[in-house]
Short mmCIF file of C-alpha atoms in Angstrom, two decimals:
data_model
loop_
_atom_site.label_atom_id
_atom_site.label_comp_id
_atom_site.label_asym_id
_atom_site.label_seq_id
_atom_site.Cartn_x
_atom_site.Cartn_y
_atom_site.Cartn_z
CA MET A 1 129.75 182.88 127.94
CA ARG A 2 130.15 185.73 130.41
CA GLN A 3 127.80 187.90 128.36
CA ALA A 4 125.19 185.14 128.33
CA LEU A 5 125.48 184.80 132.12
CA CYS A 6 125.24 188.55 132.68
CA THR A 7 122.19 188.89 130.43
CA THR A 8 120.36 185.99 132.07
CA PHE A 9 121.12 186.87 135.68
CA ALA A 10 120.31 190.56 135.16
CA GLY A 11 116.77 189.49 134.32
CA PHE A 12 116.22 188.09 137.79
CA VAL A 13 115.77 190.48 140.70
CA PRO A 14 115.00 188.38 143.81
CA ASP A 15 114.74 189.81 147.29
CA CYS A 16 117.85 187.92 148.44
CA VAL A 17 120.39 185.23 147.58
CA LEU A 18 120.84 182.03 149.59
CA PHE A 19 124.54 182.65 150.09
CA SER A 20 127.30 180.28 151.22
CA GLY A 21 130.37 181.96 149.78
CA GLY A 22 130.74 178.95 147.48
CA LEU A 23 131.35 179.44 143.78
CA ASP A 24 127.74 179.05 142.62
CA SER A 25 126.02 181.36 145.09
CA SER A 26 128.86 183.89 144.78
CA ILE A 27 128.47 184.04 141.00
CA ALA A 28 124.70 184.32 141.38
CA ALA A 29 125.08 187.22 143.81
CA ALA A 30 127.79 188.95 141.75
CA LEU A 31 125.71 188.88 138.57
CA SER A 32 122.36 189.71 140.16
CA PRO A 33 121.11 193.23 140.97
CA CYS A 34 120.11 191.80 144.38
CA ARG A 35 122.28 193.00 147.26
CA GLU A 36 120.90 190.92 150.12
CA GLY A 37 122.25 187.50 151.14
CA ILE A 38 121.44 184.94 153.83
CA LEU A 39 124.07 182.57 155.24
CA VAL A 40 123.22 179.67 157.57
CA THR A 41 125.65 177.87 159.86
CA LEU A 42 125.20 175.33 162.63
CA GLY A 43 126.55 177.19 165.63
CA PRO A 44 128.45 180.48 165.49
CA ASP A 45 130.74 179.51 162.63
CA GLY A 46 131.40 176.98 159.88
CA PRO A 47 133.68 176.55 156.86
CA ASP A 48 131.35 178.77 154.79
CA LEU A 49 131.62 181.79 157.05
CA GLU A 50 135.11 182.99 156.02
CA TYR A 51 134.38 182.54 152.30
CA ALA A 52 130.96 184.20 152.60
CA ARG A 53 132.37 187.26 154.35
CA GLU A 54 135.15 187.64 151.77
CA ALA A 55 132.81 187.26 148.80
CA ALA A 56 130.13 189.50 150.30
CA ALA A 57 132.67 192.26 150.95
CA ALA A 58 133.98 192.02 147.39
CA ILE A 59 130.55 192.48 145.79
CA ASP A 60 129.02 194.78 148.43
CA LEU A 61 126.43 192.23 149.53
CA ASN A 62 124.56 192.82 152.79
CA LEU A 63 124.96 189.47 154.55
CA THR A 64 122.54 188.18 157.18
CA HIS A 65 124.09 185.34 159.20
CA ARG A 66 121.55 182.93 160.71
CA ARG A 67 123.18 180.85 163.44
CA VAL A 68 121.27 177.62 164.09
CA THR A 69 121.71 175.67 167.33
CA ALA A 70 121.98 171.87 167.33
CA ARG A 71 118.72 171.75 169.29
CA GLU A 72 116.95 173.85 166.65
CA ALA A 73 118.31 171.67 163.86
CA MET A 74 117.27 168.44 165.58
CA ALA A 75 113.79 169.80 166.27
CA ALA A 76 113.37 170.77 162.60
CA ILE A 77 114.24 167.34 161.19
CA PRO A 78 110.68 165.90 161.39
CA GLU A 79 109.21 168.95 159.63
CA VAL A 80 111.80 168.89 156.85
CA ILE A 81 111.29 165.16 156.29
CA THR A 82 107.51 165.66 156.22
CA ILE A 83 107.73 168.55 153.75
CA LEU A 84 110.05 166.63 151.41
CA GLY A 85 108.52 163.19 151.90
CA SER A 86 112.07 161.87 151.98
CA PHE A 87 114.67 160.41 154.34
CA ASP A 88 117.61 161.01 152.01
CA PRO A 89 120.88 161.15 154.03
CA ALA A 90 121.36 164.63 152.55
CA ILE A 91 118.84 165.98 155.08
CA PRO A 92 121.62 168.17 156.65
CA ASN A 93 121.87 169.98 153.30
CA ASP A 94 118.10 170.48 153.26
CA LEU A 95 118.17 171.79 156.83
CA ALA A 96 120.54 174.59 155.79
CA VAL A 97 118.14 175.59 153.00
CA TYR A 98 115.14 175.25 155.32
CA PHE A 99 116.57 177.67 157.89
CA ALA A 100 117.71 180.11 155.18
CA LEU A 101 114.19 180.19 153.73
CA LYS A 102 112.68 180.50 157.19
CA GLU A 103 114.95 183.49 157.83
CA ALA A 104 114.00 184.99 154.47
CA ARG A 105 110.34 184.68 155.43
CA SER A 106 110.94 186.36 158.79
CA LEU A 107 112.67 189.25 157.00
CA GLY A 108 109.65 189.71 154.76
CA PHE A 109 111.30 188.42 151.59
CA SER A 110 109.10 186.70 149.02
CA SER A 111 111.76 185.49 146.56
CA VAL A 112 115.26 184.04 146.84
CA MET A 113 117.96 183.13 144.34
CA THR A 114 120.04 179.95 144.48
CA GLY A 115 122.97 178.49 142.57
CA ASP A 116 121.05 175.27 141.88
CA GLY A 117 122.11 173.48 138.70
CA ALA A 118 125.64 174.82 138.29
CA ASP A 119 127.29 171.63 139.58
CA GLU A 120 125.05 169.41 137.47
CA LEU A 121 125.48 171.37 134.23
CA PHE A 122 129.12 172.40 134.49
CA GLY A 123 130.78 169.29 135.97
CA GLY A 124 131.04 170.44 139.56
CA TYR A 125 131.04 167.06 141.29
CA SER A 126 134.33 165.23 141.79
CA PHE A 127 132.98 161.89 140.51
CA MET A 128 132.33 163.50 137.13
CA ALA A 129 136.06 163.78 136.44
CA ASP A 130 136.29 159.99 136.02
CA MET A 131 133.36 159.60 133.63
CA ASP A 132 133.95 158.24 130.13
CA ASP A 133 130.88 160.01 128.76
CA LEU A 134 130.52 163.16 130.82
CA ASP A 135 128.61 164.98 128.09
CA GLY A 136 126.05 162.20 127.80
CA TYR A 137 125.66 161.99 131.58
CA ILE A 138 125.07 165.73 131.95
CA ARG A 139 122.60 165.68 129.06
CA ARG A 140 120.60 162.89 130.72
CA LEU A 141 120.86 164.54 134.13
CA SER A 142 119.56 167.83 132.75
CA GLN A 143 116.31 166.11 131.80
CA VAL A 144 115.51 164.67 135.23
CA MET A 145 117.25 166.86 137.84
CA SER A 146 115.17 168.55 140.50
CA PHE A 147 116.00 170.45 143.70
CA ASN A 148 114.52 170.32 147.17
CA SER A 149 114.90 174.07 147.50
CA THR A 150 111.89 174.36 145.19
CA ILE A 151 109.75 172.16 147.46
CA LEU A 152 110.90 173.95 150.60
CA GLY A 153 110.26 177.30 148.95
CA LYS A 154 106.64 176.35 148.26
CA HIS A 155 106.24 175.41 151.91
CA PHE A 156 107.31 178.91 152.97
CA GLU A 157 105.44 180.52 150.06
CA ILE A 158 108.71 181.89 148.72
CA ASP A 159 109.57 181.94 145.04
CA VAL A 160 112.88 180.14 144.46
CA VAL A 161 114.72 181.61 141.47
CA GLN A 162 117.28 179.34 139.77
CA PRO A 163 119.05 181.23 136.95
CA PHE A 164 121.43 178.38 136.10
CA LEU A 165 118.34 176.42 135.05
CA ASP A 166 117.16 179.15 132.69
CA LYS A 167 116.73 177.69 129.21
CA GLU A 168 119.38 179.93 127.69
CA ILE A 169 122.02 178.92 130.25
CA LEU A 170 120.96 175.26 130.20
CA ASP A 171 121.12 175.05 126.40
CA PHE A 172 124.47 176.84 126.39
CA ALA A 173 125.87 174.47 129.02
CA LEU A 174 124.85 171.43 127.00
CA GLN A 175 126.75 172.77 123.98
CA ILE A 176 130.01 173.01 125.92
CA GLN A 177 132.15 169.88 125.79
CA GLY A 178 133.32 168.19 128.98
CA GLN A 179 136.95 169.17 128.42
CA TRP A 180 135.96 172.79 129.12
CA LYS A 181 133.92 171.91 132.19
CA ILE A 182 136.58 169.93 134.04
CA GLY A 183 140.10 171.25 133.58
CA GLU A 184 143.42 171.78 135.29
CA GLU A 185 144.45 175.12 136.76
CA LYS A 186 147.88 175.50 138.35
CA GLY A 187 148.19 171.75 138.81
CA VAL A 188 144.75 171.31 140.38
CA VAL A 189 141.77 169.74 138.59
CA HIS A 190 138.66 171.88 138.89
CA GLY A 191 135.07 171.28 137.93
CA LYS A 192 133.16 174.24 136.45
CA TRP A 193 136.45 175.31 134.82
CA VAL A 194 134.83 177.38 132.07
CA LEU A 195 132.42 178.97 134.53
CA ARG A 196 135.29 180.07 136.78
CA HIS A 197 137.20 181.59 133.85
CA ALA A 198 134.11 183.34 132.53
CA CYS A 199 133.70 185.15 135.87
CA GLU A 200 137.31 186.21 136.39
CA GLY A 201 137.43 189.78 137.63
CA LEU A 202 133.98 189.59 139.22
CA LEU A 203 135.16 187.83 142.37
CA PRO A 204 138.45 187.35 144.28
CA ALA A 205 140.62 184.50 143.00
CA GLY A 206 140.25 182.69 146.32
CA ILE A 207 136.49 182.54 145.76
CA LEU A 208 136.64 181.67 142.07
CA TRP A 209 139.17 178.85 142.49
CA GLN A 210 138.05 177.35 145.79
CA GLY A 211 137.35 173.63 145.99
CA LYS A 212 133.91 172.08 146.05
CA ARG A 213 132.34 172.41 149.49
CA PRO A 214 128.91 170.77 149.84
CA LEU A 215 126.33 172.97 151.60
CA GLU A 216 125.89 170.54 154.48
CA THR A 217 129.66 170.58 155.07
CA GLY A 218 130.17 174.30 154.66
CA SER A 219 127.24 175.14 156.91
CA GLY A 220 128.46 172.69 159.55
CA MET A 221 125.19 170.74 159.40
CA THR A 222 127.06 167.47 158.90
CA ARG A 223 127.94 167.64 162.60
CA LEU A 224 124.41 166.36 163.18
CA ASN A 225 125.55 162.98 161.84
CA ALA A 226 127.96 162.64 164.76
CA ILE A 227 125.22 163.60 167.24
CA LEU A 228 122.80 161.06 165.78
CA GLY A 229 125.50 158.42 165.44
CA ALA A 230 126.35 158.68 169.12
CA ALA A 231 122.71 158.13 170.04
CA ILE A 232 122.46 154.80 168.18
CA SER A 233 124.61 151.83 169.23
CA ASP A 234 126.32 149.58 166.70
CA GLU A 235 124.15 146.69 167.86
CA GLU A 236 120.92 148.65 167.37
CA PHE A 237 122.06 149.84 163.95
CA GLU A 238 122.89 146.33 162.72
CA ALA A 239 119.68 144.85 164.13
CA LYS A 240 117.44 147.49 162.56
CA ARG A 241 119.33 147.39 159.28
CA HIS A 242 118.69 143.67 158.97
CA SER A 243 115.09 143.74 160.21
CA SER A 244 114.08 146.61 157.92
CA GLY A 245 115.79 145.26 154.80
CA MET A 246 116.90 148.83 154.04
CA ARG A 247 120.26 150.04 152.79
CA PHE A 248 121.37 152.70 155.25
CA TYR A 249 124.44 154.80 154.58
CA ASN A 250 125.03 155.43 158.28
CA LYS A 251 123.27 155.71 161.65
CA ALA A 252 121.91 159.16 160.84
CA HIS A 253 120.23 157.65 157.79
CA LEU A 254 118.52 155.11 160.03
CA TYR A 255 117.33 157.98 162.26
CA TYR A 256 115.85 159.84 159.27
CA TYR A 257 114.12 156.64 158.14
CA GLU A 258 112.47 156.15 161.52
CA VAL A 259 111.30 159.77 161.56
CA TYR A 260 109.94 159.30 158.04
CA ARG A 261 107.93 156.25 159.10
CA LYS A 262 106.43 158.22 162.01
CA THR A 263 105.66 161.43 160.16
CA VAL A 264 105.06 160.34 156.56
CA GLY A 265 104.20 156.66 156.78
CA ASN A 266 104.89 153.74 154.48
CA ILE A 267 107.27 153.93 151.55
CA PRO A 268 105.28 154.27 148.31
CA ARG A 269 105.34 151.35 145.91
CA PRO A 270 106.57 151.70 142.31
CA GLY A 271 104.08 152.95 139.73
CA PRO A 272 103.33 151.08 136.50
CA ASP A 273 106.13 152.84 134.59
CA GLU A 274 108.69 152.77 137.39
CA LYS A 275 111.38 150.38 138.54
CA ALA A 276 111.87 149.49 142.19
CA CYS A 277 114.61 151.34 144.08
CA GLU A 278 117.23 148.88 145.32
CA GLY A 279 117.57 150.86 148.54
CA CYS A 280 113.98 151.13 149.75
CA GLY A 281 111.68 149.60 147.13
CA SER A 282 109.98 152.85 146.12
CA GLY A 283 109.53 153.81 142.47
CA LEU A 284 112.25 155.19 140.23
CA MET A 285 111.43 156.77 136.90
CA ASP A 286 113.34 155.61 133.87
CA GLY A 287 116.67 157.40 133.59
CA ARG A 288 117.00 158.18 137.28
CA ASP A 289 119.87 156.73 139.30
CA HIS A 290 119.00 158.55 142.53
CA CYS A 291 116.00 157.77 144.71
CA ARG A 292 114.35 160.89 146.10
CA ILE A 293 112.70 158.87 148.90
CA CYS A 294 115.72 157.18 150.50
CA GLY A 295 118.66 158.78 148.70
CA TRP A 296 119.93 155.50 147.24
CA VAL A 297 122.34 156.02 144.36
CA LYS A 298 123.10 153.43 141.70
CA GLY A 299 126.27 151.55 142.57
CA PHE A 300 125.93 151.92 146.34
CA THR A 301 126.46 148.67 148.24
CA ARG A 302 126.48 147.77 151.88
#
């Protein structure tokens, strides 16, 4: 597997890597000829910073650290929602990518590499460990998955390179059984088990065997939820939740919805071959359990 990864990644030479110090972006940077990385955090630090510095030092990556203020992040929310046409509660994740791409543009870069697809193809999400048919789920997911980094990249006229989605890697991942994707190491269950082992020696053990850290958490962007939550009272949240008929995950989700209505407009109705999303009523293609408009996920109740 390591040879397949090395061959595939060597074929991509982007201007920089969107780098968090997490497993996926660290592997991408270690295997790529590219030696430039961009890290984004809300404020001067964040959980990603320590990992990013350690990984960057180990692979001789020149790391640019873009510190985003809360005011900057708040001001960018309407533009990000407009670009994506979505009020998914994962907007903090998209903000981190947005500012990384904006920084790449300011540095004159025209292409960036991401670790998109590694979690989906190699069992990186914690909920996957409890699935009875992990292989079937990943196979179905591989046919419908998409990433907002691609949409944001088009907005900035930057080519987003995603080596984990290369056909050779994708086909190889689908041949590997779930028992090799989620496994135990020193008493701890890890997703992407085979991927970690395949890259031993390329990166420090602390980077290879770190836990899953979502981008919005590692960048510190999730702190925006607390800021938005404090601005909306419980009474206002309950009243608007009932009057809108929407399923909001939290107060920040309500805020994103209201921005969406102002900047994008009405929620699109389902097409002839789509089912209605239970969260917002927009269309969902067959086989999709996640709504790209509101972020609703099958099984969510409130």
